[in-house]
CSV table of C-alpha atoms (C1' of nucleotides) in Angstrom, one decimal:
chain,number,residue,atom,x,y,z
O,184,MET,CA,129.2,114.1,98.9
O,185,GLU,CA,126.7,114.0,96.1
O,186,PRO,CA,123.0,113.6,96.6
O,187,ALA,CA,123.0,110.4,94.6
O,188,SER,CA,125.6,108.9,96.9
O,189,VAL,CA,123.7,110.1,99.9
O,190,ILE,CA,120.6,108.4,98.7
O,191,GLU,CA,122.5,105.2,98.1
O,192,ALA,CA,124.0,105.3,101.5
O,193,LEU,CA,120.7,106.1,103.2
O,194,GLY,CA,119.0,103.4,101.2
O,195,ALA,CA,121.7,100.9,102.2
O,196,LEU,CA,121.2,101.6,105.9
O,197,ALA,CA,117.4,101.7,105.6
O,198,GLN,CA,117.1,97.9,105.9
O,199,GLU,CA,116.8,95.8,109.0
O,200,HIS,CA,119.6,93.4,108.2
O,201,ARG,CA,121.9,95.9,106.7
O,202,LEU,CA,121.6,98.3,109.6
O,203,ALA,CA,122.4,95.3,111.9
O,204,VAL,CA,125.4,94.3,109.7
O,205,PHE,CA,126.7,97.8,109.7
O,206,ARG,CA,126.3,98.2,113.5
O,207,GLN,CA,128.1,94.9,113.9
O,208,LEU,CA,131.0,96.0,111.8
O,209,VAL,CA,131.2,99.3,113.5
O,210,GLN,CA,131.4,97.5,116.8
O,211,ALA,CA,134.0,95.1,115.5
O,212,GLY,CA,136.2,98.2,114.7
O,213,ASP,CA,139.4,98.0,112.6
O,214,ARG,CA,139.7,94.3,113.0
O,215,GLY,CA,136.6,93.8,110.9
O,216,MET,CA,134.7,90.5,110.6
O,217,PRO,CA,134.6,87.7,108.1
O,218,ALA,CA,131.3,87.1,106.3
O,219,GLY,CA,130.7,83.8,108.0
O,220,ALA,CA,131.0,85.3,111.5
O,221,ILE,CA,128.5,88.0,110.6
O,222,ALA,CA,126.1,85.5,109.2
O,223,THR,CA,126.3,83.5,112.4
O,224,ALA,CA,126.1,86.5,114.7
O,225,LEU,CA,123.0,87.8,113.0
O,226,ASP,CA,121.5,84.5,111.9
O,227,ILE,CA,121.2,85.4,108.2
O,228,PRO,CA,121.6,82.8,105.4
O,229,ASN,CA,124.9,83.2,103.6
O,230,SER,CA,123.4,84.1,100.2
O,231,SER,CA,121.1,86.7,101.8
O,232,LEU,CA,124.0,88.2,103.7
O,233,SER,CA,126.2,88.3,100.7
O,234,PHE,CA,123.5,90.3,98.9
O,235,HIS,CA,123.3,92.8,101.7
O,236,LEU,CA,127.1,93.1,102.0
O,237,THR,CA,127.2,93.9,98.3
O,238,GLN,CA,124.7,96.7,98.7
O,239,LEU,CA,126.6,98.2,101.6
O,240,ARG,CA,129.8,97.9,99.6
O,241,ASN,CA,128.3,99.6,96.6
O,242,ALA,CA,127.1,102.4,98.9
O,243,GLY,CA,130.7,102.7,100.1
O,244,LEU,CA,129.8,102.1,103.7
O,245,ILE,CA,131.9,99.0,104.1
O,246,GLU,CA,135.1,97.6,102.7
O,247,GLN,CA,136.3,94.1,101.8
O,248,GLU,CA,139.7,92.5,102.2
O,249,ARG,CA,140.6,88.9,101.6
O,250,GLN,CA,142.5,87.2,104.4
O,251,HIS,CA,143.4,83.6,103.7
O,252,ARG,CA,140.1,81.8,103.0
O,253,SER,CA,137.9,84.5,104.5
O,254,LEU,CA,136.7,87.8,103.3
O,255,ILE,CA,137.0,90.4,106.0
O,256,TYR,CA,134.5,93.2,106.1
O,257,ARG,CA,135.2,96.5,107.8
O,258,ALA,CA,133.1,99.6,108.4
O,259,ASN,CA,134.2,102.6,106.4
O,260,TYR,CA,134.2,105.4,109.0
O,261,PRO,CA,135.1,108.2,106.7
O,262,ALA,CA,132.1,107.4,104.5
O,263,MET,CA,129.9,107.3,107.6
O,264,ASN,CA,131.4,110.7,108.5
O,265,ALA,CA,130.6,112.1,105.1
O,266,LEU,CA,127.0,111.0,105.3
O,267,LEU,CA,126.5,112.5,108.7
O,268,GLY,CA,128.3,115.6,107.5
O,269,TYR,CA,125.9,115.9,104.5
O,270,LEU,CA,122.9,115.5,106.7
O,271,THR,CA,124.0,118.1,109.3
O,272,GLU,CA,125.1,120.4,106.5
O,273,ASN,CA,121.6,120.2,105.0
O,274,CYS,CA,120.1,120.6,108.4
O,275,CYS,CA,122.1,123.6,109.4
O,276,ALA,CA,123.3,125.4,106.3
O,277,GLY,CA,120.1,126.8,104.8
O,278,SER,CA,118.3,127.8,108.0
O,279,GLY,CA,118.9,129.5,111.3
O,280,CYS,CA,120.6,126.7,113.3
O,281,GLU,CA,121.1,129.0,116.3
O,282,ALA,CA,117.4,128.8,117.1
O,283,GLU,CA,116.3,126.3,119.7
O,284,SER,CA,114.0,124.7,117.2
O,285,ALA,CA,116.8,123.9,114.7
O,286,CYS,CA,119.3,121.2,115.0
O,287,GLU,CA,122.2,121.4,117.5
O,288,ILE,CA,124.7,119.0,116.1
O,289,THR,CA,128.1,120.0,115.1
O,290,VAL,CA,130.7,118.4,112.9
O,291,ILE,CA,134.1,118.8,114.4
O,292,GLU,CA,136.0,117.7,111.4
O,293,GLY,CA,135.7,116.5,107.8
O,294,LYS,CA,132.5,118.3,106.8
O,295,SER,CA,133.2,117.7,103.1
O,296,ALA,CA,134.5,114.3,102.1
X,285,MET,CA,115.0,106.1,119.2
X,286,GLU,CA,114.2,102.5,118.2
X,287,PRO,CA,115.8,100.6,115.4
X,288,ALA,CA,112.5,100.3,113.6
X,289,SER,CA,111.9,104.1,113.6
X,290,VAL,CA,115.5,104.6,112.5
X,291,ILE,CA,115.0,102.3,109.5
X,292,GLU,CA,111.7,104.1,108.7
X,293,ALA,CA,113.4,107.5,108.8
X,294,LEU,CA,116.4,106.4,106.8
X,295,GLY,CA,114.1,104.8,104.2
X,296,ALA,CA,112.0,108.0,104.0
X,297,LEU,CA,115.1,110.0,103.3
X,298,ALA,CA,116.6,107.4,100.9
X,299,GLN,CA,114.6,108.7,97.9
X,300,GLU,CA,115.4,111.5,95.5
X,301,HIS,CA,112.2,113.4,95.8
X,302,ARG,CA,111.8,112.9,99.5
X,303,LEU,CA,115.3,114.0,100.2
X,304,ALA,CA,114.6,117.1,98.1
X,305,VAL,CA,111.4,117.8,99.9
X,306,PHE,CA,113.0,117.4,103.2
X,307,ARG,CA,115.8,119.8,102.3
X,308,GLN,CA,113.3,122.3,101.0
X,309,LEU,CA,111.4,122.2,104.3
X,310,VAL,CA,114.6,122.5,106.3
X,311,GLN,CA,115.5,125.5,104.3
X,312,ALA,CA,112.0,127.0,104.7
X,313,GLY,CA,112.5,126.8,108.5
X,314,ASP,CA,109.7,127.3,111.0
X,315,ARG,CA,107.5,129.1,108.5
X,316,GLY,CA,107.1,125.8,106.6
X,317,MET,CA,105.6,125.5,103.1
X,318,PRO,CA,102.2,124.5,101.7
X,319,ALA,CA,102.1,121.4,99.6
X,320,GLY,CA,101.4,123.3,96.4
X,321,ALA,CA,104.5,125.4,96.8
X,322,ILE,CA,106.7,122.4,97.3
X,323,ALA,CA,105.2,120.7,94.2
X,324,THR,CA,105.9,123.9,92.2
X,325,ALA,CA,109.4,124.3,93.6
X,326,LEU,CA,110.5,120.7,92.9
X,327,ASP,CA,108.3,120.1,89.9
X,328,ILE,CA,106.6,117.0,91.2
X,329,PRO,CA,102.9,116.1,90.4
X,330,ASN,CA,100.5,116.8,93.2
X,331,SER,CA,99.5,113.2,93.7
X,332,SER,CA,103.1,112.0,93.7
X,333,LEU,CA,104.2,114.6,96.2
X,334,SER,CA,101.3,113.8,98.5
X,335,PHE,CA,102.5,110.2,98.5
X,336,HIS,CA,106.0,111.3,99.5
X,337,LEU,CA,104.7,113.8,102.1
X,338,THR,CA,102.8,111.0,103.7
X,339,GLN,CA,105.9,108.8,103.9
X,340,LEU,CA,107.9,111.5,105.5
X,341,ARG,CA,105.1,112.2,107.9
X,342,ASN,CA,104.8,108.5,108.9
X,343,ALA,CA,108.5,108.5,109.5
X,344,GLY,CA,108.0,111.5,111.8
X,345,LEU,CA,110.4,113.7,109.9
X,346,ILE,CA,107.9,116.4,109.0
X,347,GLU,CA,104.7,117.8,110.4
X,348,GLN,CA,101.5,119.0,109.0
X,349,GLU,CA,99.2,121.9,109.9
X,350,ARG,CA,96.2,123.3,108.2
X,351,GLN,CA,96.2,127.0,107.6
X,352,HIS,CA,93.2,128.3,105.8
X,353,ARG,CA,92.9,126.3,102.6
X,354,SER,CA,96.5,125.1,102.5
X,355,LEU,CA,98.3,122.4,104.4
X,356,ILE,CA,101.6,123.7,105.7
X,357,TYR,CA,104.4,121.2,106.1
X,358,ARG,CA,107.4,121.8,108.4
X,359,ALA,CA,110.6,119.9,109.1
X,360,ASN,CA,110.7,118.2,112.4
X,361,TYR,CA,114.1,119.2,113.7
X,362,PRO,CA,114.0,117.1,116.9
X,363,ALA,CA,113.3,114.0,114.8
X,364,MET,CA,116.3,114.8,112.6
X,365,ASN,CA,118.4,115.3,115.7
X,366,ALA,CA,117.3,112.0,117.1
X,367,LEU,CA,118.2,110.2,113.9
X,368,LEU,CA,121.6,111.8,113.7
X,369,GLY,CA,122.0,111.0,117.4
X,370,TYR,CA,121.2,107.4,116.9
X,371,LEU,CA,123.7,107.1,114.0
X,372,THR,CA,126.5,108.8,115.9
X,373,GLU,CA,125.7,106.8,119.0
X,374,ASN,CA,126.0,103.6,116.9
X,375,CYS,CA,129.2,104.9,115.3
X,376,CYS,CA,130.9,105.8,118.5
X,377,ALA,CA,129.5,103.8,121.3
X,378,GLY,CA,130.7,100.3,120.6
X,379,SER,CA,134.2,101.1,119.3
X,380,GLY,CA,137.1,103.3,120.1
X,381,CYS,CA,135.9,106.7,118.8
X,382,GLU,CA,139.1,108.4,119.9
X,383,ALA,CA,141.1,106.7,117.2
X,384,GLU,CA,141.7,108.7,114.0
X,385,SER,CA,140.0,106.0,112.0
X,386,ALA,CA,136.8,106.2,113.9
X,387,CYS,CA,134.2,108.9,113.6
X,388,GLU,CA,134.8,112.4,114.8
X,389,ILE,CA,131.3,113.7,115.2
X,390,THR,CA,129.9,114.9,118.4
X,391,VAL,CA,126.4,115.5,119.5
X,392,ILE,CA,126.2,118.6,121.6
X,393,GLU,CA,122.7,118.0,122.9
X,394,GLY,CA,119.8,115.7,122.8
X,395,LYS,CA,121.5,112.4,122.3
X,396,SER,CA,118.4,110.4,123.2
X,397,ALA,CA,115.1,111.7,122.0
M,194,DG,C1',145.6,67.5,91.3
M,195,DC,C1',141.9,66.7,94.8
M,196,DG,C1',138.8,67.5,98.5
M,197,DT,C1',137.2,70.9,101.5
M,198,DC,C1',135.9,75.2,103.3
M,199,DA,C1',134.3,80.2,102.9
M,200,DT,C1',131.9,82.9,100.2
M,201,DT,C1',129.7,84.6,96.0
M,202,DT,C1',126.7,84.4,91.9
M,203,DC,C1',122.6,82.5,89.8
M,204,DT,C1',117.8,82.0,89.7
M,205,DA,C1',113.1,82.4,90.6
M,206,DG,C1',109.3,83.8,93.3
M,207,DA,C1',107.0,87.0,96.5
M,208,DC,C1',106.6,91.3,97.9
M,209,DT,C1',107.0,96.4,98.3
M,210,DC,C1',107.6,101.0,96.3
M,211,DA,C1',107.0,104.9,92.9
M,212,DT,C1',104.2,107.1,89.6
M,213,DC,C1',100.4,109.9,88.2
M,214,DG,C1',95.7,110.6,86.1
M,215,DA,C1',91.1,110.6,87.8
M,216,DA,C1',87.9,111.0,91.4
M,217,DG,C1',87.0,112.5,96.1
M,218,DT,C1',87.2,115.7,100.3
M,219,DG,C1',87.3,119.8,102.9
M,220,DA,C1',87.7,124.9,103.5
M,221,DG,C1',86.4,129.4,101.8
M,222,DG,C1',84.3,132.9,99.0
M,223,DT,C1',79.9,134.7,97.1
U,255,DA,C1',73.5,126.4,98.3
U,256,DC,C1',77.0,126.5,94.9
U,257,DC,C1',81.6,127.0,93.0
U,258,DT,C1',86.4,127.0,93.2
U,259,DC,C1',90.8,126.0,95.1
U,260,DA,C1',94.2,123.1,97.6
U,261,DC,C1',95.1,118.9,98.5
U,262,DT,C1',94.5,113.8,99.3
U,263,DT,C1',93.0,109.1,98.2
U,264,DC,C1',92.1,105.6,94.8
U,265,DG,C1',93.6,102.4,91.4
U,266,DA,C1',96.3,100.4,88.0
U,267,DT,C1',100.8,99.6,86.2
U,268,DG,C1',105.7,99.1,86.0
U,269,DA,C1',110.1,98.9,88.4
U,270,DG,C1',112.8,97.5,92.1
U,271,DT,C1',114.0,94.8,96.4
U,272,DC,C1',114.4,90.7,99.6
U,273,DT,C1',114.9,86.0,100.2
U,274,DA,C1',117.2,81.7,100.1
U,275,DG,C1',118.3,77.2,97.9
U,276,DA,C1',121.4,75.4,94.4
U,277,DA,C1',125.5,75.9,91.6
U,278,DA,C1',129.9,78.1,90.9
U,279,DT,C1',134.3,80.3,92.4
U,280,DG,C1',138.7,80.9,94.9
U,281,DA,C1',142.0,79.6,98.4
U,282,DC,C1',144.2,76.3,101.1
U,283,DG,C1',146.3,71.8,102.9
U,284,DC,C1',147.8,67.4,101.6
DNA sequence: GCGTCATTTCTAGACTCATCGAAGTGAGGT
DNA sequence: ACCTCACTTCGATGAGTCTAGAAATGACGC
């Protein structure tokens, strides 16, 4: 994962509504959710939500699929993985991660994606 | 970790220079680095760097300590841990994390901080 | 084809963020 | 006391973001 993508992803999540949207989609799991349901659940005007969904999609954190009249949105777990992987990599790679002061998080799989 | 703090931390890292600064400090480890050295290493004007260091400090991601004439900055590993913990928590808690489509990252220690 | 529903794109306004030179502050040396 | 060095705060400017109503698009049933 390239630094520019990381910044985009972090920036996408660094916003109240977008973090809420992403959490909602993560909880929805593979079924995903239509835009309207998200708007209702989080009480966000349609146009505003659409703006945020676009941001999240540009950052690669969510995916879109048309289903009949609705657009279903889904969290992109691999992208989330890659982001966390990058952060832990940067946390642990350069310094002594064995020390108690350093981070103690391990990526089990998919460090580079 | 509260959502507001998470957003602040993500926002702090979602910026080219600040991500670079944070990485630099992570690599520097417990020794830390004086502001001037960071400015030189990353080629950022002093006043700009100072602005970014303040942002990172407000987000709780780095710490400051005066040492003679210099101000030493250090990465705050527990804060980094807490952030990653929150993200993984949100990734795995609500949905079936056992599935291959879900995330496969595990926090070994310090999930809540 | 037409009306309707779900959603996006357009648009404009308010607000926040990033930049960096210049001036200010605080710690040491002499 | 004075000077210098390391760094921060001030201030102004330009760029980008968030918001949300109104208009446009695309899909479906009849």
